[in-house]
Short mmCIF file of C-alpha atoms in Angstrom, two decimals:
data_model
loop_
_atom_site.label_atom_id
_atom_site.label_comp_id
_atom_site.label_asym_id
_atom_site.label_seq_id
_atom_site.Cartn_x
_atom_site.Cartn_y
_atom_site.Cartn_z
CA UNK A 1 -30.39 66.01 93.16
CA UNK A 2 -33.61 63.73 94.39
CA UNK A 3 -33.29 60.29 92.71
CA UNK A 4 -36.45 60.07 90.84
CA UNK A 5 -38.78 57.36 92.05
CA UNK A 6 -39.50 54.30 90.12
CA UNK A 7 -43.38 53.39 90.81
CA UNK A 8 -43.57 49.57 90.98
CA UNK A 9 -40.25 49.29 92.18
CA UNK A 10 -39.71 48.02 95.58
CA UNK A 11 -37.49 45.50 97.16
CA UNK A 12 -38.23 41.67 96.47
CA UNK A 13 -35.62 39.73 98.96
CA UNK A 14 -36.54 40.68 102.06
CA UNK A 15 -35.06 37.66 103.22
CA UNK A 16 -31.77 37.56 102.49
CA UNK A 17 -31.25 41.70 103.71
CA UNK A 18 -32.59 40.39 107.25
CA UNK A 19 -28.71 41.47 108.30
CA UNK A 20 -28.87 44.56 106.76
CA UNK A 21 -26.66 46.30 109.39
CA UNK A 22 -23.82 43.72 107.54
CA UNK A 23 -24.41 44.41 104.08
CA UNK A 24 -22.52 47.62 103.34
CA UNK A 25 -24.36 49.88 100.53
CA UNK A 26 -25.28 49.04 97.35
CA UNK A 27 -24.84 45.25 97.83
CA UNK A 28 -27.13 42.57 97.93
CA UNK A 29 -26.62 38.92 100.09
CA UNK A 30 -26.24 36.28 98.17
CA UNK A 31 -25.81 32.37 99.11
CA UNK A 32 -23.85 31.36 95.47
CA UNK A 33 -20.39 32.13 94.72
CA UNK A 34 -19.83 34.16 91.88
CA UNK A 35 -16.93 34.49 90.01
CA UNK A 36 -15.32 37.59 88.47
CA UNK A 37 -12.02 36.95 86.82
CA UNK A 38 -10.53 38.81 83.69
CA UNK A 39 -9.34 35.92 81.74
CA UNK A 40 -8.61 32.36 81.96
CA UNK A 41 -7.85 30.60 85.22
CA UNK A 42 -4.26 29.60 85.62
CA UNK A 43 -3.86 25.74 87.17
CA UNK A 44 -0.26 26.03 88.42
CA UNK A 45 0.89 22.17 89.98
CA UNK A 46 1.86 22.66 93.30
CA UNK A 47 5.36 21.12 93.35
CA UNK A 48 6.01 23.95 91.21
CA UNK A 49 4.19 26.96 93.15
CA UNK A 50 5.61 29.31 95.71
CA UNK A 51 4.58 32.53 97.89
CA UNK A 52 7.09 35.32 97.52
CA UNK A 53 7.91 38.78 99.38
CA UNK A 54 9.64 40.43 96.81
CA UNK A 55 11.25 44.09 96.95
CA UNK A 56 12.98 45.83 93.83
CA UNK A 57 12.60 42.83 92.41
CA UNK A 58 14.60 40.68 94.94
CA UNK A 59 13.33 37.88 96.65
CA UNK A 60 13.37 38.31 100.53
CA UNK A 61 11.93 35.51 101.07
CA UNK A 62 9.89 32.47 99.93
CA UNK A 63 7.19 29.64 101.06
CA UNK A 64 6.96 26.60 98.42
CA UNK A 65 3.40 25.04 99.09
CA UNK A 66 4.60 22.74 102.11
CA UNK A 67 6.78 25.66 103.73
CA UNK A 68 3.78 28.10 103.50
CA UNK A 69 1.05 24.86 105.05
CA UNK A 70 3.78 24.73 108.00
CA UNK A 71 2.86 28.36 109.30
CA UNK A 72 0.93 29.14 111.68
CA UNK A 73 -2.20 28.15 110.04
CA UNK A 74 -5.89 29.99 110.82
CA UNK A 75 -9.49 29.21 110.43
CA UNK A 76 -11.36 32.36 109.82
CA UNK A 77 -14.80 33.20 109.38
CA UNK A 78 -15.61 36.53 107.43
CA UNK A 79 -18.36 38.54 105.33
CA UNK A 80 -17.32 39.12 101.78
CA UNK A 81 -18.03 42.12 99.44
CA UNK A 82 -18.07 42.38 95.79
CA UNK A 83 -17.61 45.29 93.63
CA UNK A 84 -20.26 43.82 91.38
CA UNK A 85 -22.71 43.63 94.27
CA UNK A 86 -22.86 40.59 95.75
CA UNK A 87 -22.22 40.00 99.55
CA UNK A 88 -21.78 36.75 100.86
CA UNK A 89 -22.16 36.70 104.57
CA UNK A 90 -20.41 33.95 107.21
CA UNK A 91 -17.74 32.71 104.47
CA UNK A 92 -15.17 30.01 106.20
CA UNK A 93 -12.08 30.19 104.94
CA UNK A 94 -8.24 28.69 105.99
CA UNK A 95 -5.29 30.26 105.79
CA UNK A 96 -1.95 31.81 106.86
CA UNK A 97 -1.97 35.80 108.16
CA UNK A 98 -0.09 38.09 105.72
CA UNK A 99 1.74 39.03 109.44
CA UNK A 100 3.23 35.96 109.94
CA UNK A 101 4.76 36.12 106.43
CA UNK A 102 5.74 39.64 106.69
CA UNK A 103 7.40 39.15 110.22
CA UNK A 104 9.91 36.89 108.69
CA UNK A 105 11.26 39.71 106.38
CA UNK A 106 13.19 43.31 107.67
CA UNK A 107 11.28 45.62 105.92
CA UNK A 108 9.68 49.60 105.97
CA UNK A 109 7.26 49.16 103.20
CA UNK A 110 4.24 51.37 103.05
CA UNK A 111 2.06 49.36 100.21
CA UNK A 112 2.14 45.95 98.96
CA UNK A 113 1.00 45.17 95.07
CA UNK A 114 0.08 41.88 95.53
CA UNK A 115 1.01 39.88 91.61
CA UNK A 116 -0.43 36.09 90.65
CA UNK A 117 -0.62 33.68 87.79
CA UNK A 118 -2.05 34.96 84.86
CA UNK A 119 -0.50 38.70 85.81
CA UNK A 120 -3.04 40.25 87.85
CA UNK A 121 -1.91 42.51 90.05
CA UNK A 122 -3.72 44.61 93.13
CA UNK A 123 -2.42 47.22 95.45
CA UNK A 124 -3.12 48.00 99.55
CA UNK A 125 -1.79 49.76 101.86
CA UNK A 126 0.67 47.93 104.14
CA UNK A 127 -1.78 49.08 107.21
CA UNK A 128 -4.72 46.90 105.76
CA UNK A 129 -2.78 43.57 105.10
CA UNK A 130 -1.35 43.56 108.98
CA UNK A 131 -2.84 43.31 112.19
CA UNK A 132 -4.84 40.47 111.57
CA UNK A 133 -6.77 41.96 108.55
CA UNK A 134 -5.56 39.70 105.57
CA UNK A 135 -4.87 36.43 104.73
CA UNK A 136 -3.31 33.72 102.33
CA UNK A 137 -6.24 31.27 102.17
CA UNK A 138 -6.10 28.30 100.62
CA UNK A 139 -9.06 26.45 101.97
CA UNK A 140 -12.75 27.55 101.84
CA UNK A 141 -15.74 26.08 103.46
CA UNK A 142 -13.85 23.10 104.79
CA UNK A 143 -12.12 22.07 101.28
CA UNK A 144 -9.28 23.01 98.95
CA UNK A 145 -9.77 26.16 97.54
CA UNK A 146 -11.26 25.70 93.82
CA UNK A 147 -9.54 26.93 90.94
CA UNK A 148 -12.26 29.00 89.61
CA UNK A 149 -12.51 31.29 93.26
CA UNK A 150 -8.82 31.62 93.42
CA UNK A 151 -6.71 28.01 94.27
CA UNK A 152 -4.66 27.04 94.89
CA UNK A 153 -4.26 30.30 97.28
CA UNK A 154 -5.77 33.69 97.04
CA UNK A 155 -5.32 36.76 99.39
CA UNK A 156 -7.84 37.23 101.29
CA UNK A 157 -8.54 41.06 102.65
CA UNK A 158 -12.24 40.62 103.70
CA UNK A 159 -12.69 44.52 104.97
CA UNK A 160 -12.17 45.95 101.11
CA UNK A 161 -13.82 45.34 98.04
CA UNK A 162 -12.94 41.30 96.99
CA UNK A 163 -10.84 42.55 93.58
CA UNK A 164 -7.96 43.29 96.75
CA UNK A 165 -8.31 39.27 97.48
CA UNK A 166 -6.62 38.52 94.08
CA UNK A 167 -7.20 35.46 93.17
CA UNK A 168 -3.76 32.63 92.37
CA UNK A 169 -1.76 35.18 94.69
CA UNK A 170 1.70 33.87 94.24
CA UNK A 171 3.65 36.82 96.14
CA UNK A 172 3.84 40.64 97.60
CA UNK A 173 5.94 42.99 96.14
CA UNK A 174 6.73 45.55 98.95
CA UNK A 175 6.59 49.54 97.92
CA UNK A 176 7.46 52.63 99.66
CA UNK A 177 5.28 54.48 97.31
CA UNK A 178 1.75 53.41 96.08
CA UNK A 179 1.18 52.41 92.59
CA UNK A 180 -2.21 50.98 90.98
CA UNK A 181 -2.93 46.98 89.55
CA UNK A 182 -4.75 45.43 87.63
CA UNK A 183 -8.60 46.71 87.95
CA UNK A 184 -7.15 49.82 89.62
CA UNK A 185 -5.64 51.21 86.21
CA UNK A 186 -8.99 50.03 84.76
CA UNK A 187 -10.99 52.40 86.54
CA UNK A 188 -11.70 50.89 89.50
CA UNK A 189 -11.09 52.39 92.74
CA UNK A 190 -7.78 52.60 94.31
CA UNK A 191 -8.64 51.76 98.05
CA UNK A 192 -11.73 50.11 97.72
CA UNK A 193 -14.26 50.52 101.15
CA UNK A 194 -17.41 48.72 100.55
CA UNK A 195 -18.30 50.62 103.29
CA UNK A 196 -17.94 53.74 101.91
CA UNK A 197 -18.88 52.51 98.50
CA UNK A 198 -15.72 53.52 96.53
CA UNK A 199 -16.30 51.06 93.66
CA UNK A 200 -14.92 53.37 90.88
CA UNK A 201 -11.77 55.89 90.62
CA UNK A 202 -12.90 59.29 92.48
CA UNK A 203 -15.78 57.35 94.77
CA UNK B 1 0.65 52.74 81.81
CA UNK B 2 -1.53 50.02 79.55
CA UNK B 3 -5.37 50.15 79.01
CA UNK B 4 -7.44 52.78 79.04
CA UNK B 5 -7.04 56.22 81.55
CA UNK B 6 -8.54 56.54 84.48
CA UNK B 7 -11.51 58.85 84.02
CA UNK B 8 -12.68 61.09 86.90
CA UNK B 9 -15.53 60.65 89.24
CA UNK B 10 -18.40 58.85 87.83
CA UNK B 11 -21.44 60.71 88.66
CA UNK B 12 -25.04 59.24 88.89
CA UNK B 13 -27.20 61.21 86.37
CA UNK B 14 -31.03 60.68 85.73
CA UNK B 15 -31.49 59.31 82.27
CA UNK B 16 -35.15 58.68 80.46
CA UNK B 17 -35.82 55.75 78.93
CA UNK B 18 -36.37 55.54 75.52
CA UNK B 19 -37.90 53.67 73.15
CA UNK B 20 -37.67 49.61 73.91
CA UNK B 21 -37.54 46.85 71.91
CA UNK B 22 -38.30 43.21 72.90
CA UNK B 23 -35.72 41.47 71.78
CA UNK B 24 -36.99 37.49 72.93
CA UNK B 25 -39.52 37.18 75.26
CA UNK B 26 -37.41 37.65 78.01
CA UNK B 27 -35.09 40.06 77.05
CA UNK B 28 -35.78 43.79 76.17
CA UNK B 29 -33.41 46.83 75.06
CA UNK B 30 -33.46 49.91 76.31
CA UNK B 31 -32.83 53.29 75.03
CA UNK B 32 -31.32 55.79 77.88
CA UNK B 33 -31.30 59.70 77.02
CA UNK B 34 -28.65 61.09 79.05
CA UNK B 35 -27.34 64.91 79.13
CA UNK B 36 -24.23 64.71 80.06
CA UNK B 37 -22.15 60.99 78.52
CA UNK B 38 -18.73 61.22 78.09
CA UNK B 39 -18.81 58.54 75.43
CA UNK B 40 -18.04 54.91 75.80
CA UNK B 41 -15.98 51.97 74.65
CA UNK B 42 -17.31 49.06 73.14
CA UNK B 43 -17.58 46.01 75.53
CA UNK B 44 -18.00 48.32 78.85
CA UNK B 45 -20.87 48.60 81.16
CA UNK B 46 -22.85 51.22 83.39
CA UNK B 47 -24.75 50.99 86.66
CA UNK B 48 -28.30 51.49 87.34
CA UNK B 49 -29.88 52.54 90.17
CA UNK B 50 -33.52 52.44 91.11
CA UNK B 51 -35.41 53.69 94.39
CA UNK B 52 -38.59 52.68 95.38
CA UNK B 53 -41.50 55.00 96.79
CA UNK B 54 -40.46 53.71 100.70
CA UNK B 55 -36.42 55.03 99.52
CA UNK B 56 -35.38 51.29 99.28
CA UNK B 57 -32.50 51.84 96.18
CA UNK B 58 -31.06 48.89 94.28
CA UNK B 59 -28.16 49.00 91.82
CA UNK B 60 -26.99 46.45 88.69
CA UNK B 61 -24.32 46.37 86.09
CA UNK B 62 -25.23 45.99 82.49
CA UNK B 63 -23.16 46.08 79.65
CA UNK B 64 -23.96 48.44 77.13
CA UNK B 65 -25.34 47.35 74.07
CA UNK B 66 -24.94 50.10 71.71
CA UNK B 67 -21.55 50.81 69.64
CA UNK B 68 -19.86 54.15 70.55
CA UNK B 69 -21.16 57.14 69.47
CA UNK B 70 -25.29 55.49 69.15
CA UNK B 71 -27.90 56.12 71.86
CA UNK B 72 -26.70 54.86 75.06
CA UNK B 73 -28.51 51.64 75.48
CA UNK B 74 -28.54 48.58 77.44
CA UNK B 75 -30.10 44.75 77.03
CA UNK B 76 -31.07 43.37 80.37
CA UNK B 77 -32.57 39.86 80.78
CA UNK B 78 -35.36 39.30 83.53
CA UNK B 79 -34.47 36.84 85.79
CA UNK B 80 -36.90 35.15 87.58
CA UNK B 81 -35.33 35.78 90.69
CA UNK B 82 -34.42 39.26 90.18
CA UNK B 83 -35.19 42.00 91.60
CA UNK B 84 -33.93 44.86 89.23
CA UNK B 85 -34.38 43.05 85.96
CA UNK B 86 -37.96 42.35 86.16
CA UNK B 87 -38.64 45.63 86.48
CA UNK B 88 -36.57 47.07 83.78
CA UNK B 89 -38.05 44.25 81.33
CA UNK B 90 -41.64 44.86 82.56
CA UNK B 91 -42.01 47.91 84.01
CA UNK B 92 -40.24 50.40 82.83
CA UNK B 93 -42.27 52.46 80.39
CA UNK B 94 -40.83 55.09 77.74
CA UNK B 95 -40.16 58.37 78.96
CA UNK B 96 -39.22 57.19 82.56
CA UNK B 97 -36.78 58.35 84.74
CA UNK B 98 -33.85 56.08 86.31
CA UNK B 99 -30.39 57.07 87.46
CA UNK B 100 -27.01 55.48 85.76
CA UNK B 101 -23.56 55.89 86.09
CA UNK B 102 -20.22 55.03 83.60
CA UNK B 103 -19.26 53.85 81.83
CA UNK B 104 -17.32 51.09 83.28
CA UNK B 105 -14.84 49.38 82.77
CA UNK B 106 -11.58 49.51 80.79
CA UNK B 107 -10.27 45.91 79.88
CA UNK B 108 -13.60 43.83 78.30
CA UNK B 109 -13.19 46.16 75.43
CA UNK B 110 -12.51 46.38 71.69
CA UNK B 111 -10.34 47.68 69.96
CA UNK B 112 -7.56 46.42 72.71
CA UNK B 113 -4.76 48.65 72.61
CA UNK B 114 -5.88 50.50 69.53
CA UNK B 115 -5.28 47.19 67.84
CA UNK B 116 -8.52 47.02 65.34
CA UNK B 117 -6.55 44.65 62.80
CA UNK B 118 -6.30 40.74 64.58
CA UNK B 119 -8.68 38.61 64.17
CA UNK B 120 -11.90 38.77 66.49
CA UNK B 121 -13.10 35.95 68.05
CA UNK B 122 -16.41 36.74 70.33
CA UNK B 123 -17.99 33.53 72.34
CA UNK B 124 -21.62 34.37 73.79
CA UNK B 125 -23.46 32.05 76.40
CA UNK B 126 -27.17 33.52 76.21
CA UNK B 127 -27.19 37.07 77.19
CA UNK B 128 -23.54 36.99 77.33
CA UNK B 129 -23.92 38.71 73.56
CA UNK B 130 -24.61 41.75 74.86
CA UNK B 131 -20.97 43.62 74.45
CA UNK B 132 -20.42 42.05 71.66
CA UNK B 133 -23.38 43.79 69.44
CA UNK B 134 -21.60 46.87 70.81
CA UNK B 135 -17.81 45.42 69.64
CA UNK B 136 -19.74 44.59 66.08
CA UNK B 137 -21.61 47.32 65.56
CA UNK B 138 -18.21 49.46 66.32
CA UNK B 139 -16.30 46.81 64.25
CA UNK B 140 -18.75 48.01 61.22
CA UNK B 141 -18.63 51.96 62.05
CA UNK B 142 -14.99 52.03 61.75
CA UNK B 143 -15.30 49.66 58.21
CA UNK B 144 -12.18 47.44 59.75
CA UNK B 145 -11.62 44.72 58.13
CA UNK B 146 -11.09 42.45 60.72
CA UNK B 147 -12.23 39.20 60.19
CA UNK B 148 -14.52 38.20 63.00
CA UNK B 149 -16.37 35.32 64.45
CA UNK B 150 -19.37 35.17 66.93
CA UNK B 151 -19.60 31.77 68.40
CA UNK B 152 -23.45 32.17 70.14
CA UNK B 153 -24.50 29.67 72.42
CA UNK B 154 -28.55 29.84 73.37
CA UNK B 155 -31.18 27.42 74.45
CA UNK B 156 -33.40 27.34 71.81
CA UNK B 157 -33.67 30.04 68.07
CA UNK B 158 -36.41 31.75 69.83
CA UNK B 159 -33.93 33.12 73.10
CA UNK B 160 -31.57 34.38 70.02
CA UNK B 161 -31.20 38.30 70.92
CA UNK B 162 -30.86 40.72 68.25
CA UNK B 163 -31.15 37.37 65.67
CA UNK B 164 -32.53 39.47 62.81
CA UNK B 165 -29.18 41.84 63.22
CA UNK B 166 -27.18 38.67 63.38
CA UNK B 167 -28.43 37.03 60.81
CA UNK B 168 -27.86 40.60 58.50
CA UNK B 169 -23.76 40.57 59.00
CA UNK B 170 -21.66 40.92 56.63
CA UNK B 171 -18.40 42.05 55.83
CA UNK B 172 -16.14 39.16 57.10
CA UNK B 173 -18.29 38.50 60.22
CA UNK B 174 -19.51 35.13 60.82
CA UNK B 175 -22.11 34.47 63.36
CA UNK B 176 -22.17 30.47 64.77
CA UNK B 177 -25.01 29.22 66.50
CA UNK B 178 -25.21 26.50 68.62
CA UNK B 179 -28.26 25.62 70.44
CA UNK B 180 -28.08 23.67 73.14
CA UNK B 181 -31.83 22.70 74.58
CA UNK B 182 -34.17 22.71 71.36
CA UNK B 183 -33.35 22.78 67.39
CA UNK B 184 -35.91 23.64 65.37
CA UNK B 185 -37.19 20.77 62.62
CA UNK B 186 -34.34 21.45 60.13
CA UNK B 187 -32.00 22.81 62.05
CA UNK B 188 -28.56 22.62 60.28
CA UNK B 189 -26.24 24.15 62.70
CA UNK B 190 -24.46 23.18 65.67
CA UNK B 191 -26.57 21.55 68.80
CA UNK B 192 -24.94 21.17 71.98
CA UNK B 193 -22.73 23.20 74.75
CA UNK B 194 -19.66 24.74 73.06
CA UNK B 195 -17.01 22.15 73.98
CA UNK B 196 -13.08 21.71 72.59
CA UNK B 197 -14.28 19.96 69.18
CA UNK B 198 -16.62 22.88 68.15
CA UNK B 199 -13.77 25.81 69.51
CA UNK B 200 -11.72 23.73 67.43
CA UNK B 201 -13.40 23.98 64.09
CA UNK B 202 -14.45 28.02 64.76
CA UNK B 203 -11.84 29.60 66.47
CA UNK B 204 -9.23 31.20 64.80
CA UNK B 205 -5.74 29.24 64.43
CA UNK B 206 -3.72 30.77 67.60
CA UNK B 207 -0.91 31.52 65.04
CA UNK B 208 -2.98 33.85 63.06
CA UNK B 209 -2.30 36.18 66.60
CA UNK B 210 -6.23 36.50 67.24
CA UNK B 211 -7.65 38.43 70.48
CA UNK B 212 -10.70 36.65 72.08
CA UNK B 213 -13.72 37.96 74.27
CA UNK B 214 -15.91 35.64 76.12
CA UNK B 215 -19.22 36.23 77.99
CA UNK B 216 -21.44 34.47 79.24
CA UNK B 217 -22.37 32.24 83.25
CA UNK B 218 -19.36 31.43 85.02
CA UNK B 219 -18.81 27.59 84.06
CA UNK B 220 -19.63 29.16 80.21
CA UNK B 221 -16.71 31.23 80.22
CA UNK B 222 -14.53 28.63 82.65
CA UNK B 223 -14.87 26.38 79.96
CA UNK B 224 -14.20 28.03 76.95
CA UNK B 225 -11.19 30.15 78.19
CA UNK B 226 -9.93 26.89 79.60
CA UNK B 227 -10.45 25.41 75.82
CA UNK B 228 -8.99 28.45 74.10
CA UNK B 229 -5.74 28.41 76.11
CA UNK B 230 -6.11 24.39 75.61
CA UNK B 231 -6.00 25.78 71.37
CA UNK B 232 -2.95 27.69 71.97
CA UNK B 233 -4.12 30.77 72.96
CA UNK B 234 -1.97 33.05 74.93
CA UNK B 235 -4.44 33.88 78.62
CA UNK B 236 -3.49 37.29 77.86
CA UNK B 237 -5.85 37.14 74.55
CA UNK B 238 -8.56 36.02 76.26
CA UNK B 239 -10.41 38.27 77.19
CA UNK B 240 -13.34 37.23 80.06
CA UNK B 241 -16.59 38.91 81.50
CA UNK B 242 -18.92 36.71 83.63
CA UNK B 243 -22.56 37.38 84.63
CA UNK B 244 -21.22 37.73 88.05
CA UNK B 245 -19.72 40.82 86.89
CA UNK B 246 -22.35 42.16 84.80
CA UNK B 247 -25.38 41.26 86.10
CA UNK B 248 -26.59 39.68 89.40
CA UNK B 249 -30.37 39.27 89.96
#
């Protein structure tokens, strides 16, 4: 099928697509910060927060907010994409590398479903959350990271869609078989490639 | 497994507009025909996707506007910036040809969990009313009895959209304007951003077990989420859909 032509249409921000070999399809740049969330943000105090690797439920092992500061501790630069479009290129972000964490457990997991405050879940593979691909970021553009985008820490997997950086990460649940969150039972796709464009189940 | 099943591959199809209706100067609705439409939910969305003459192709989310079962339609608000909206809202003639996908979406949607009986509480910022003519209109189709509340924040009466259908409900809904930039001589409703004193006096009491949807710009829906969990409502009953997720320029 052709896609029919809309006369009068044409592309208006010529400016902003400059880097177009960055900007995967279907997504436009953008210099704001949107925010996508399903419900209300959570504000958990710190003295009272925690990073877990969980596994059947069990607790391998867990950061409080001082503990998880103490790793080895990364500044990253990174382009983002969002399922709803927007792609924000050159974001700055700090964190700790999901391999540091995962080194200090014994473990044969093939997926992670990454869980937060306010019970949003989101699944990867254990292949795209090692070797240097993801992150537990805390700080963005130089600052604590804000409430509304995610603080006090958020997973950050800039090479998928940026549902898979859930937002007020508070742990990984190791798997041995896959098994869909929050936006993934709603629809959404299960891997999520910007590059590929898989924005919805079957894409 | 909660929420609603995974469908299969959502296909683009071409659908023709229809007939459109203005519905404030900046905001039109749009009537899609479309062959093949599996039928929607009220509160989701579908994409759009235009290509220009030199192959350039842009795609949006908008929510859909119409209740299940209607006309697929949508309500898109030009933005001056925008690049898909402006043509939509000025452009776009009947009888056109775009392409859209969906619908989208499983969560923003009403009933929740086949539960059509707690009280509805629906807070708008501007176009952020959108899904909820679709949750009302659906709301009257099924002749629930819910009680339900629309809390509408706009600038001004005149950016009202679909004011005359507002203004018409019945049947335990109550619509709640406030207007935050201009009142008209007269006015006798609410002026002002929806803050904790006016969620206070509209929303339902969060021991009558109510389920709330709120749409609207980000630090809109920050705000009043934040002030309905503030009221005692559990996060899991709020229910949240920013313009960063169903719109963009």
């Amino acid at each position: 099928m052709s896609s029919p032509i809309s006369r009068g249409f044409h592309r208006r921000h010529r400016d902003t697509t400059a880097d177009t070999d960055r900007v995967p399809p279907g997504q436009y740049v953008t210099t704001d910060f949107p925010v996508l969330s399903a419900g209300p943000t959570p504000h958990t105090p710190l003295d009272s927060w925690s990073f877990s690797i969980r596994r059947a439920g069990d607790t391998l092992k867990s950061w409080s907010w001082p503990e998880l500061q103490a790793q080895s501790v990364e500044d990253v630069t990174v382009d983002i994409h969002c399922v709803t479009r927007w792609s924000k290129l050159d974001t700055r972000w700090h964190g700790v590398p999901i391999d540091t964490l995962l080194s200090q457990v014994d473990h044969d997991a093939n997926f992670v479903l990454a869980f937060c405050d306010g019970g949003y879940t989101t699944n990867l593979p254990i292949a795209d959350v090692t070797g240097h691909q993801a992150w537990v970021a805390f700080g963005f553009d130089g600052q604590p990271l804000q409430p509304e985008h995610g603080g006090p820490a958020r997973l950050l997997v800039p090479h998928l869609y940026f549902w898979k950086s859930a937002k007020w990460v508070r742990g990984l649940e190791l798997l041995a078989a896959d098994e869909p969150g929050f936006w993934e039972r709603y629809g959404y796709n299960n891997y999520g490639d910007p590059w590929r464009e898989q924005r919805y189940a079957g894409d | 497994m909660a929420g609603t099943a995974v469908r299969g591959r959502l296909t683009w199809q071409v659908a023709t507009a229809g007939s459109l209706t203005d519905e404030t100067v900046a905001v039109r609705t749009i009537e899609l025909g479309v062959a093949d439409w599996a039928g929607h939910s009220a509160g989701q969305h579908l994409d759009v996707r235009l290509t220009a003459d030199d192959g350039y192709v842009a795609e949006r989310s908008y929510s859909l506007a119409s209740a299940p079962g209607e006309p697929v339609a949508i309500t898109v608000e030009r933005l001056e910036d925008g690049e898909v909206s402006p043509y939509l809202t000025e452009d776009l003639r009947p009888g056109d040809e775009i392409e859209i996908r969906g619908p989208i979406g499983g969560y923003f949607v009403w009933p929740w969990q086949d539960d059509a009986t707690s009280p509805l509480l629906l807070v708008a910022g501007g176009s952020g009313v959108v899904p909820f003519r679709s949750i009302l209109r659906h709301r009257a189709e099924l002749g629930a009895k819910t009680p339900a509340r629309l809390l509408y924040s706009a600038k001004s009466l005149p950016d009202v959209i679909y004011r005359a259908e507002l203004d018409a409900m019945h049947d335990g809904v109550e619509v709640i304007y406030t207007l935050t930039r201009q009142q008209p001589p007269g006015w006798t409703g609410h002026s002002g951003r929806v803050n904790e004193a006016l969620l206070r006096e509209v929303a339902w009491a969060s021991g009558q077990q109510p389920i709330a949807y709120v749409c609207g710009p980000t630090a809109f829906v920050e705000s009043v989420a934040s002030g309905l969990v503030g009221l005692g409502y559990p996060p899991s009953r709020v229910k949240t859909e920013r313009f960063g997720g169903v719109g963009g320029p």
